[in-house]
mmCIF file of C-alpha atoms in Angstrom:
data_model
loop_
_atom_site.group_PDB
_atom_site.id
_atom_site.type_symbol
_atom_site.label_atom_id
_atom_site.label_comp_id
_atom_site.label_asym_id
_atom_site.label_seq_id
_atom_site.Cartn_x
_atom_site.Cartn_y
_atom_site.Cartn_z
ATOM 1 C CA UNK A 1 -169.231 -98.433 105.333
ATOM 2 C CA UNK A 2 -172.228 -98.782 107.898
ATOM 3 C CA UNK A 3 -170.886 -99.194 111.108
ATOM 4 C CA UNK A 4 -172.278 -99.446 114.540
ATOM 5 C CA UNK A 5 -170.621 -97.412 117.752
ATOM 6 C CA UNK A 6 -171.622 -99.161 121.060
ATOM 7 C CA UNK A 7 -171.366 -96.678 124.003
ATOM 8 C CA UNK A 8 -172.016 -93.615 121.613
ATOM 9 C CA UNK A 9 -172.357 -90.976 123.821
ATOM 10 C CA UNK A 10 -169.407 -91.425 126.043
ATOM 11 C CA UNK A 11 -166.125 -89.937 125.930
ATOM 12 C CA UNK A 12 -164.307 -92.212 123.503
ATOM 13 C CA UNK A 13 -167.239 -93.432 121.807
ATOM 14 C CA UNK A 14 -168.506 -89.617 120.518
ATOM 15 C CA UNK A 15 -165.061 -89.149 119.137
ATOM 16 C CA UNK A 16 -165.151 -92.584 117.345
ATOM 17 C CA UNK A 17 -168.635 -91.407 115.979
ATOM 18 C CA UNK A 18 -166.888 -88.163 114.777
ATOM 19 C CA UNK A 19 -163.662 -89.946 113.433
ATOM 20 C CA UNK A 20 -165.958 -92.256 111.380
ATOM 21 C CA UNK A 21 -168.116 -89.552 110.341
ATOM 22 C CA UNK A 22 -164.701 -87.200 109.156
ATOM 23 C CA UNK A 23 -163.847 -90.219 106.891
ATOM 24 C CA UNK A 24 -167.272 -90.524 105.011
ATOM 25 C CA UNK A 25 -168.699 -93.701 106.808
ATOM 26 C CA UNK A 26 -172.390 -94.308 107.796
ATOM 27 C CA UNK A 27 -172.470 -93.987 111.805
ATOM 28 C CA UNK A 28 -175.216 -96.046 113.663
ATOM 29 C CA UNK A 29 -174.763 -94.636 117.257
ATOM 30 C CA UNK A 30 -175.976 -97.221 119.856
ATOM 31 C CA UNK A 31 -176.414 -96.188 123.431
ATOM 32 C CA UNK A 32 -179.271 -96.176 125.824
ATOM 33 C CA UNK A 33 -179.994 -92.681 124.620
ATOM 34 C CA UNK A 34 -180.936 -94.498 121.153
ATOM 35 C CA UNK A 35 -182.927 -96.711 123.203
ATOM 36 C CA UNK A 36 -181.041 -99.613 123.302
ATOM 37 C CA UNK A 37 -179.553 -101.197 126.409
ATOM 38 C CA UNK A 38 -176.794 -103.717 125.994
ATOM 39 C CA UNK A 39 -177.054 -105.562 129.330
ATOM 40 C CA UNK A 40 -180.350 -105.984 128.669
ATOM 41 C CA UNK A 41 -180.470 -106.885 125.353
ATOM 42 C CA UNK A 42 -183.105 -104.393 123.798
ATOM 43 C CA UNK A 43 -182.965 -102.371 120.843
ATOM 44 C CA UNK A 44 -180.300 -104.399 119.154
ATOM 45 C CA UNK A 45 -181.883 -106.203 116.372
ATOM 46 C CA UNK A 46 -183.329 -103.013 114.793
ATOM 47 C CA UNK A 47 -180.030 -100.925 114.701
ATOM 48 C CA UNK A 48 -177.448 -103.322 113.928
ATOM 49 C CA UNK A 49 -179.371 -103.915 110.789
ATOM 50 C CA UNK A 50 -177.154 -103.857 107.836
ATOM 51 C CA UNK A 51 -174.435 -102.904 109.958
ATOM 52 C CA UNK A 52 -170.579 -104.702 108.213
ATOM 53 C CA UNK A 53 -168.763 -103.805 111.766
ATOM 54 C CA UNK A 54 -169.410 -102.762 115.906
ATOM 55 C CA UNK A 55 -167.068 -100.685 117.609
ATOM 56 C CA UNK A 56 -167.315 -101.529 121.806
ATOM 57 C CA UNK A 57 -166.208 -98.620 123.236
ATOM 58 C CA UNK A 58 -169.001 -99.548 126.558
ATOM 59 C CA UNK A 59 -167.953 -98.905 130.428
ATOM 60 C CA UNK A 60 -168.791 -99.079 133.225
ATOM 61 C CA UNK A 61 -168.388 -97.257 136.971
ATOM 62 C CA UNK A 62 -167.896 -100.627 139.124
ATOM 63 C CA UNK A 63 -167.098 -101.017 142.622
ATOM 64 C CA UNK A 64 -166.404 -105.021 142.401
ATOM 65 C CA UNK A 65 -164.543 -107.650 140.329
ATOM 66 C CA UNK A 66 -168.143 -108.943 140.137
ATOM 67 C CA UNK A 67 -170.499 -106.354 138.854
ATOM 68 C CA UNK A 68 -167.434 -105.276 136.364
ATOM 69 C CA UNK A 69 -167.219 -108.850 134.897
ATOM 70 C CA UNK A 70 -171.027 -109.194 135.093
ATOM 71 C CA UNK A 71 -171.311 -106.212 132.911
ATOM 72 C CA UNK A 72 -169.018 -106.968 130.648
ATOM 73 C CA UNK A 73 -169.385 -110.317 130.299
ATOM 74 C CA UNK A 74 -173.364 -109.995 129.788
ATOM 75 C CA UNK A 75 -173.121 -106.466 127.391
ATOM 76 C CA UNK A 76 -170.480 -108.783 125.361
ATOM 77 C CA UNK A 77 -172.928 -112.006 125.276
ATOM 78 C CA UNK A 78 -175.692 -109.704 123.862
ATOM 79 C CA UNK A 79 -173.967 -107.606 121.127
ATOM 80 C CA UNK A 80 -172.099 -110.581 119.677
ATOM 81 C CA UNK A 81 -175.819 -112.674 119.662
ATOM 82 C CA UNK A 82 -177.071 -110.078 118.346
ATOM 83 C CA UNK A 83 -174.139 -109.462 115.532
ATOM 84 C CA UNK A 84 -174.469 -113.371 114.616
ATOM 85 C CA UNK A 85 -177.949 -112.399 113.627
ATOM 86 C CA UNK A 86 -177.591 -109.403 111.620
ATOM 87 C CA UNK A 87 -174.682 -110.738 109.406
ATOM 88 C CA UNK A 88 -171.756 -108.671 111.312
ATOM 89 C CA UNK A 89 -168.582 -109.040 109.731
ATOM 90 C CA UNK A 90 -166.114 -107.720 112.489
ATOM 91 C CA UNK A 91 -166.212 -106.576 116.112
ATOM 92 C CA UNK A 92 -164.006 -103.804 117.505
ATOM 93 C CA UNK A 93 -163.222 -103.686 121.021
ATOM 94 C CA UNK A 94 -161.039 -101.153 123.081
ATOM 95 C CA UNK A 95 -159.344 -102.767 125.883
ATOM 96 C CA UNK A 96 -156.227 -101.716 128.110
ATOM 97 C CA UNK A 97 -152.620 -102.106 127.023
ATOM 98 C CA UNK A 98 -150.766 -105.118 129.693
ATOM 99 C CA UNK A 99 -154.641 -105.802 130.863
ATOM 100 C CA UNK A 100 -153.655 -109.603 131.027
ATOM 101 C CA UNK A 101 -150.252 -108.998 133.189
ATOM 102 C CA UNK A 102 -151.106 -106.992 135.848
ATOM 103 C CA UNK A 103 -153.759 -108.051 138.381
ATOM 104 C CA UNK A 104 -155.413 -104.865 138.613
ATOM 105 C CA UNK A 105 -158.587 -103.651 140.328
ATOM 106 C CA UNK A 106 -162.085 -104.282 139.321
ATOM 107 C CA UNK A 107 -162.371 -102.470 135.981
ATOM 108 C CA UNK A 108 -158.947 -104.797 134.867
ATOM 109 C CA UNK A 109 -161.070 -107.823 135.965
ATOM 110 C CA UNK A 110 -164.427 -106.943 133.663
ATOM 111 C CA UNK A 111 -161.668 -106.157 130.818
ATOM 112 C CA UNK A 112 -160.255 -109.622 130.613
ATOM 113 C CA UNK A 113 -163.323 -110.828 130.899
ATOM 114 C CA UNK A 114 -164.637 -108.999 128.108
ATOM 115 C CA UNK A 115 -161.671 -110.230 126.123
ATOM 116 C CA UNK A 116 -162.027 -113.615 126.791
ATOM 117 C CA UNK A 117 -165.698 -113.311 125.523
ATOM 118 C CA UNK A 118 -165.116 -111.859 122.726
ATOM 119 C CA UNK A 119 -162.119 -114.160 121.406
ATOM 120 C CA UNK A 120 -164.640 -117.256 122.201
ATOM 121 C CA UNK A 121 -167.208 -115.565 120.590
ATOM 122 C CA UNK A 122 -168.745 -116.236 116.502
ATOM 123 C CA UNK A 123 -167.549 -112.848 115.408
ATOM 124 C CA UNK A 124 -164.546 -112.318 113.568
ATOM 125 C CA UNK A 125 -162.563 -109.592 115.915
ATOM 126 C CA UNK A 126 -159.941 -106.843 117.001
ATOM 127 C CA UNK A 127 -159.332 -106.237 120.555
ATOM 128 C CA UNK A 128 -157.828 -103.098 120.524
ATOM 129 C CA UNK A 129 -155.380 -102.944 123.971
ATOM 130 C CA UNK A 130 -155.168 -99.101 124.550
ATOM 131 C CA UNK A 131 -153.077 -97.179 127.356
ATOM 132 C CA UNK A 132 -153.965 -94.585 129.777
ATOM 133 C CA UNK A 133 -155.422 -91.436 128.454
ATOM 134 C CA UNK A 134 -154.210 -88.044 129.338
ATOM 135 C CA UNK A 135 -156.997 -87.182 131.440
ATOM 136 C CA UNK A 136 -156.199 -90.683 133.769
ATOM 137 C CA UNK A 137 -154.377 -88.610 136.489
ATOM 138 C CA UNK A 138 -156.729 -86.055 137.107
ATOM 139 C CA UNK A 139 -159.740 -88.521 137.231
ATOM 140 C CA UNK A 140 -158.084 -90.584 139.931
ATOM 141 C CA UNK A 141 -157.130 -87.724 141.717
ATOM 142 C CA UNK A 142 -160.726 -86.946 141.802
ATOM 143 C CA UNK A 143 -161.787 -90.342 142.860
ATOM 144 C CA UNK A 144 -159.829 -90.443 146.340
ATOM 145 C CA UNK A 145 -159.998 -86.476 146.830
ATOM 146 C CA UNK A 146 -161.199 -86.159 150.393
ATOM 147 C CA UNK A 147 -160.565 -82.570 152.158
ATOM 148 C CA UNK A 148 -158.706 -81.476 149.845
ATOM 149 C CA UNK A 149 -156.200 -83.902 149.551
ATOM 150 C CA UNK A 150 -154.952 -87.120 147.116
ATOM 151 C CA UNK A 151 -153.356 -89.681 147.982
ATOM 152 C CA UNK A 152 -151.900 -91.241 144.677
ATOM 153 C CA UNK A 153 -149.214 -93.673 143.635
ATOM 154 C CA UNK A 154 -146.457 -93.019 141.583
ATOM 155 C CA UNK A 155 -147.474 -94.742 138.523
ATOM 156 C CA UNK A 156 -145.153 -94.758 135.556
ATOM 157 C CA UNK A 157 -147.252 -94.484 132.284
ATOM 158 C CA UNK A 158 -147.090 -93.802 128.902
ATOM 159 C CA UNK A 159 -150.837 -91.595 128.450
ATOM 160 C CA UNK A 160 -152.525 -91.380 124.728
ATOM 161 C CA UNK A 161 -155.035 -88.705 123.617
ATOM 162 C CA UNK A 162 -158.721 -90.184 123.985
ATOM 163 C CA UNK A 163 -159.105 -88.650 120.031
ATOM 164 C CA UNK A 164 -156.080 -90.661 119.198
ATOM 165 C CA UNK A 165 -157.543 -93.766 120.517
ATOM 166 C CA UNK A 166 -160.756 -92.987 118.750
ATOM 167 C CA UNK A 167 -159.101 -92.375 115.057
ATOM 168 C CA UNK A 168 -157.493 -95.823 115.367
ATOM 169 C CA UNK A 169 -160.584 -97.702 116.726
ATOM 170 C CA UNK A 170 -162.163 -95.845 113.432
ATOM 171 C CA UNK A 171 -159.747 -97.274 111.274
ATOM 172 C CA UNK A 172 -159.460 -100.446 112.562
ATOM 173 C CA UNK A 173 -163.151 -100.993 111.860
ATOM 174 C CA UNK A 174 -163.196 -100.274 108.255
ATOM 175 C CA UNK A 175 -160.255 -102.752 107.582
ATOM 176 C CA UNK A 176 -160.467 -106.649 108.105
ATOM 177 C CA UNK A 177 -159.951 -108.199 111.862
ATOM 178 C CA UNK A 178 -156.884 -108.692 113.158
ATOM 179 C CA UNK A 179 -157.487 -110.551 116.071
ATOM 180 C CA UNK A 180 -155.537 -108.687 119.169
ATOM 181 C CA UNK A 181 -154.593 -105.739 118.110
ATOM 182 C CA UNK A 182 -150.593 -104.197 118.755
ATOM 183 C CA UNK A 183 -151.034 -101.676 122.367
ATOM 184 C CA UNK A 184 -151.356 -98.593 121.516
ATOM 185 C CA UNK A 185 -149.828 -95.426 123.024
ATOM 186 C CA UNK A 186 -148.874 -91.888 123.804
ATOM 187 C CA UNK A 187 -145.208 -90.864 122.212
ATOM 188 C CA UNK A 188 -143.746 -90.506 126.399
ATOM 189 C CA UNK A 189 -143.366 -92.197 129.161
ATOM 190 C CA UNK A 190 -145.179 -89.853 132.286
ATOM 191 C CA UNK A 191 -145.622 -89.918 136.098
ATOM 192 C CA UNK A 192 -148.952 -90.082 136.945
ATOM 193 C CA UNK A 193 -148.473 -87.530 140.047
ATOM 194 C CA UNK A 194 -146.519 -84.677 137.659
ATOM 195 C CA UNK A 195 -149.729 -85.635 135.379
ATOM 196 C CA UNK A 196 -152.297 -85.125 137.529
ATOM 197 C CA UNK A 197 -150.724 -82.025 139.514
ATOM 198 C CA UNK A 198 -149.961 -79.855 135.821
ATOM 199 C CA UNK A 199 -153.745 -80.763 134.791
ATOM 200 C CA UNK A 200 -154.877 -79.585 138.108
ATOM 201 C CA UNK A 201 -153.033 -76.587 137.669
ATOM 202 C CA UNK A 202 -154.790 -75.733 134.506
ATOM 203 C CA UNK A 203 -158.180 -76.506 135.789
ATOM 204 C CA UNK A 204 -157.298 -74.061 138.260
ATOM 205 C CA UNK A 205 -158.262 -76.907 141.336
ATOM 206 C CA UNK A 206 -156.175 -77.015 144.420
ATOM 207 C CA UNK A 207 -155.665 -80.001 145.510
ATOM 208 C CA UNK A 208 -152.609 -81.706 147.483
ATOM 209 C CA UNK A 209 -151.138 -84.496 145.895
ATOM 210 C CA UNK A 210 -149.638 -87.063 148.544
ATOM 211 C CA UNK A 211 -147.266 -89.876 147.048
ATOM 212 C CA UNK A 212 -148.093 -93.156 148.492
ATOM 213 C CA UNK A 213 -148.403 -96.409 147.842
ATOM 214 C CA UNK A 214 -150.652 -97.153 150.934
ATOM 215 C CA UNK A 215 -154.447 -97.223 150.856
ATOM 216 C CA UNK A 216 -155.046 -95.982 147.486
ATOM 217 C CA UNK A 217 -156.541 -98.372 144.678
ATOM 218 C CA UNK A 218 -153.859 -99.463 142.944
ATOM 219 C CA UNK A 219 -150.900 -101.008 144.371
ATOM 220 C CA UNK A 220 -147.546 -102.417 143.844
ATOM 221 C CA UNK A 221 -148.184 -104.491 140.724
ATOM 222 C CA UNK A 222 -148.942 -101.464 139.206
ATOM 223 C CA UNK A 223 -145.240 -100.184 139.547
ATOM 224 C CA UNK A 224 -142.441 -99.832 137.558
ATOM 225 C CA UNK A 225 -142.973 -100.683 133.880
ATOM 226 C CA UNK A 226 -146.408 -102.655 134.508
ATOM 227 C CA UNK A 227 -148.124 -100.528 132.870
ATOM 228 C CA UNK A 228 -145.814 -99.537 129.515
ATOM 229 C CA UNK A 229 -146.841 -100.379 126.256
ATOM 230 C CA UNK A 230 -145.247 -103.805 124.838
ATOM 231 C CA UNK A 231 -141.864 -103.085 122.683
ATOM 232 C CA UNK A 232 -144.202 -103.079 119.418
ATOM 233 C CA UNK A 233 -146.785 -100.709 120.533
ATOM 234 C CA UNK A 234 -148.226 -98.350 117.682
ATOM 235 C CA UNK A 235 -147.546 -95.530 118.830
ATOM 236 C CA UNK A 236 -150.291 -91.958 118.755
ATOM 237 C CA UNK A 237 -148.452 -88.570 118.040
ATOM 238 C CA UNK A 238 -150.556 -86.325 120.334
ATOM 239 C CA UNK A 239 -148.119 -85.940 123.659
ATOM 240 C CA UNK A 240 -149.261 -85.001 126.681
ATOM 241 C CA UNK A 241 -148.097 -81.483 126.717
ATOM 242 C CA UNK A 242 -150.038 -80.649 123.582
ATOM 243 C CA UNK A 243 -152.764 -82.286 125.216
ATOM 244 C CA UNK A 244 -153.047 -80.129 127.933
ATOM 245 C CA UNK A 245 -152.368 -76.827 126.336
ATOM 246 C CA UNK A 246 -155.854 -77.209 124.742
ATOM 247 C CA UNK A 247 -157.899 -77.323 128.132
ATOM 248 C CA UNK A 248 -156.332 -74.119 128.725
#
């Protein structure tokens, strides 16, 4: 099957390419390395062309509600346009497990928004609602690092391998849409601090982690179960443990 992987050369989307590629399918990568830019709307005719299904795995590094929705909302306009044209049978797009409950930050915002688009949109679809990955910790750790210390919240999560995520997004888009997808998630409930501190461990960084709720970038509608997996999630075998024994 000939299908197209938006946001190629990022994390998730390489790993989609390779998942694909492991189970025989024809890979179109799409990415501004290819030479196609999704906000702007070149490139896309030429390589969605006999293409049966796009997998979204596109992000983006926002600072506000409004460049993340702009982003989203535009990249989304263009690929479905351009879809319609070539004959696309099915769009795949990874979104974020509870995206619609909690209020969130700026990256939550462009998500719905991307949602929304694509559920208006002439494409048959799958929004794929995925949780944290195991690496989430560590990342945010790194975002409000300052002196050597963190100031993070005690988030209660439930983390999923970023290859897990990508073998499902690859399977999803070789069967038929399903419209919103079940979550999907890691086999464990885990607190983002304990995350982030055992991953910095093995990286070998030193960093102090500081528990707080207080001028960090997510805050209390983040906490307690907020951001679980519904009841029905599918649930990914890769926990975090064996996770992080291979960045040793």
């Amino acid at each position: 099957m000939r299908t197209a992987v938006v946001g190629a050369t990022g994390r998730i989307g390489s790993l989609t390419v390779a998942a694909l590629q492991r189970a025989g399918h024809d890979v179109v990568p799409v990415s501004r390395t290819h030479g196609v830019d999704v906000v702007a709307g070149t490139g896309l005719d030429d390589v969605l062309a006999g293409v049966a299904a796009v997998v979204d795995t596109t992000s983006v590094n926002a600072a506000t509600e409004a460049e993340a929705v702009g982003f989203f909302t535009t990249a989304t306009a263009n690929l479905l346009a351009a879809e319609q044209r070539a004959g696309v049978g099915h769009h795949v797009v990874l979104s974020i497990a509870r995206v619609r409950d909690v209020p969130g930050n700026a990256h939550h915002a462009g998500k719905r928004a991307q949602e929304a688009a694509v559920e208006a949109g002439p494409i048959p679809y799958t929004i794929v609602p995925a949780t944290q990955f195991h690496d989430f910790p560590v990342t945010v750790a790194g975002w409000v690092e300052h002196d050597g210390v963190a100031q993070l919240p005690p988030l209660l999560m439930q983390p999923i391998a970023p290859a897990d995520v990508a073998d499902i997004l690859a399977r999803v888009a070789v069967g038929p849409p399903q419209g919103r997808h079940r979550d999907v998630a890691g086999p464990e409930p885990q607190d983002l601090i304990d995350m982030a501190r055992r991953t910095l461990a093995v990286q070998g960084r030193d960093i102090r982690l500081v528990p707080t709720w207080h001028g960090g970038i997510f805050d209390l509608t983040m906490s307690g179960d907020a951001l679980l997996p519904a009841a029905d999630a599918e649930i990914a075998p890769t926990t975090f443990d064996d996770w992080l024994a291979a960045q040793r």
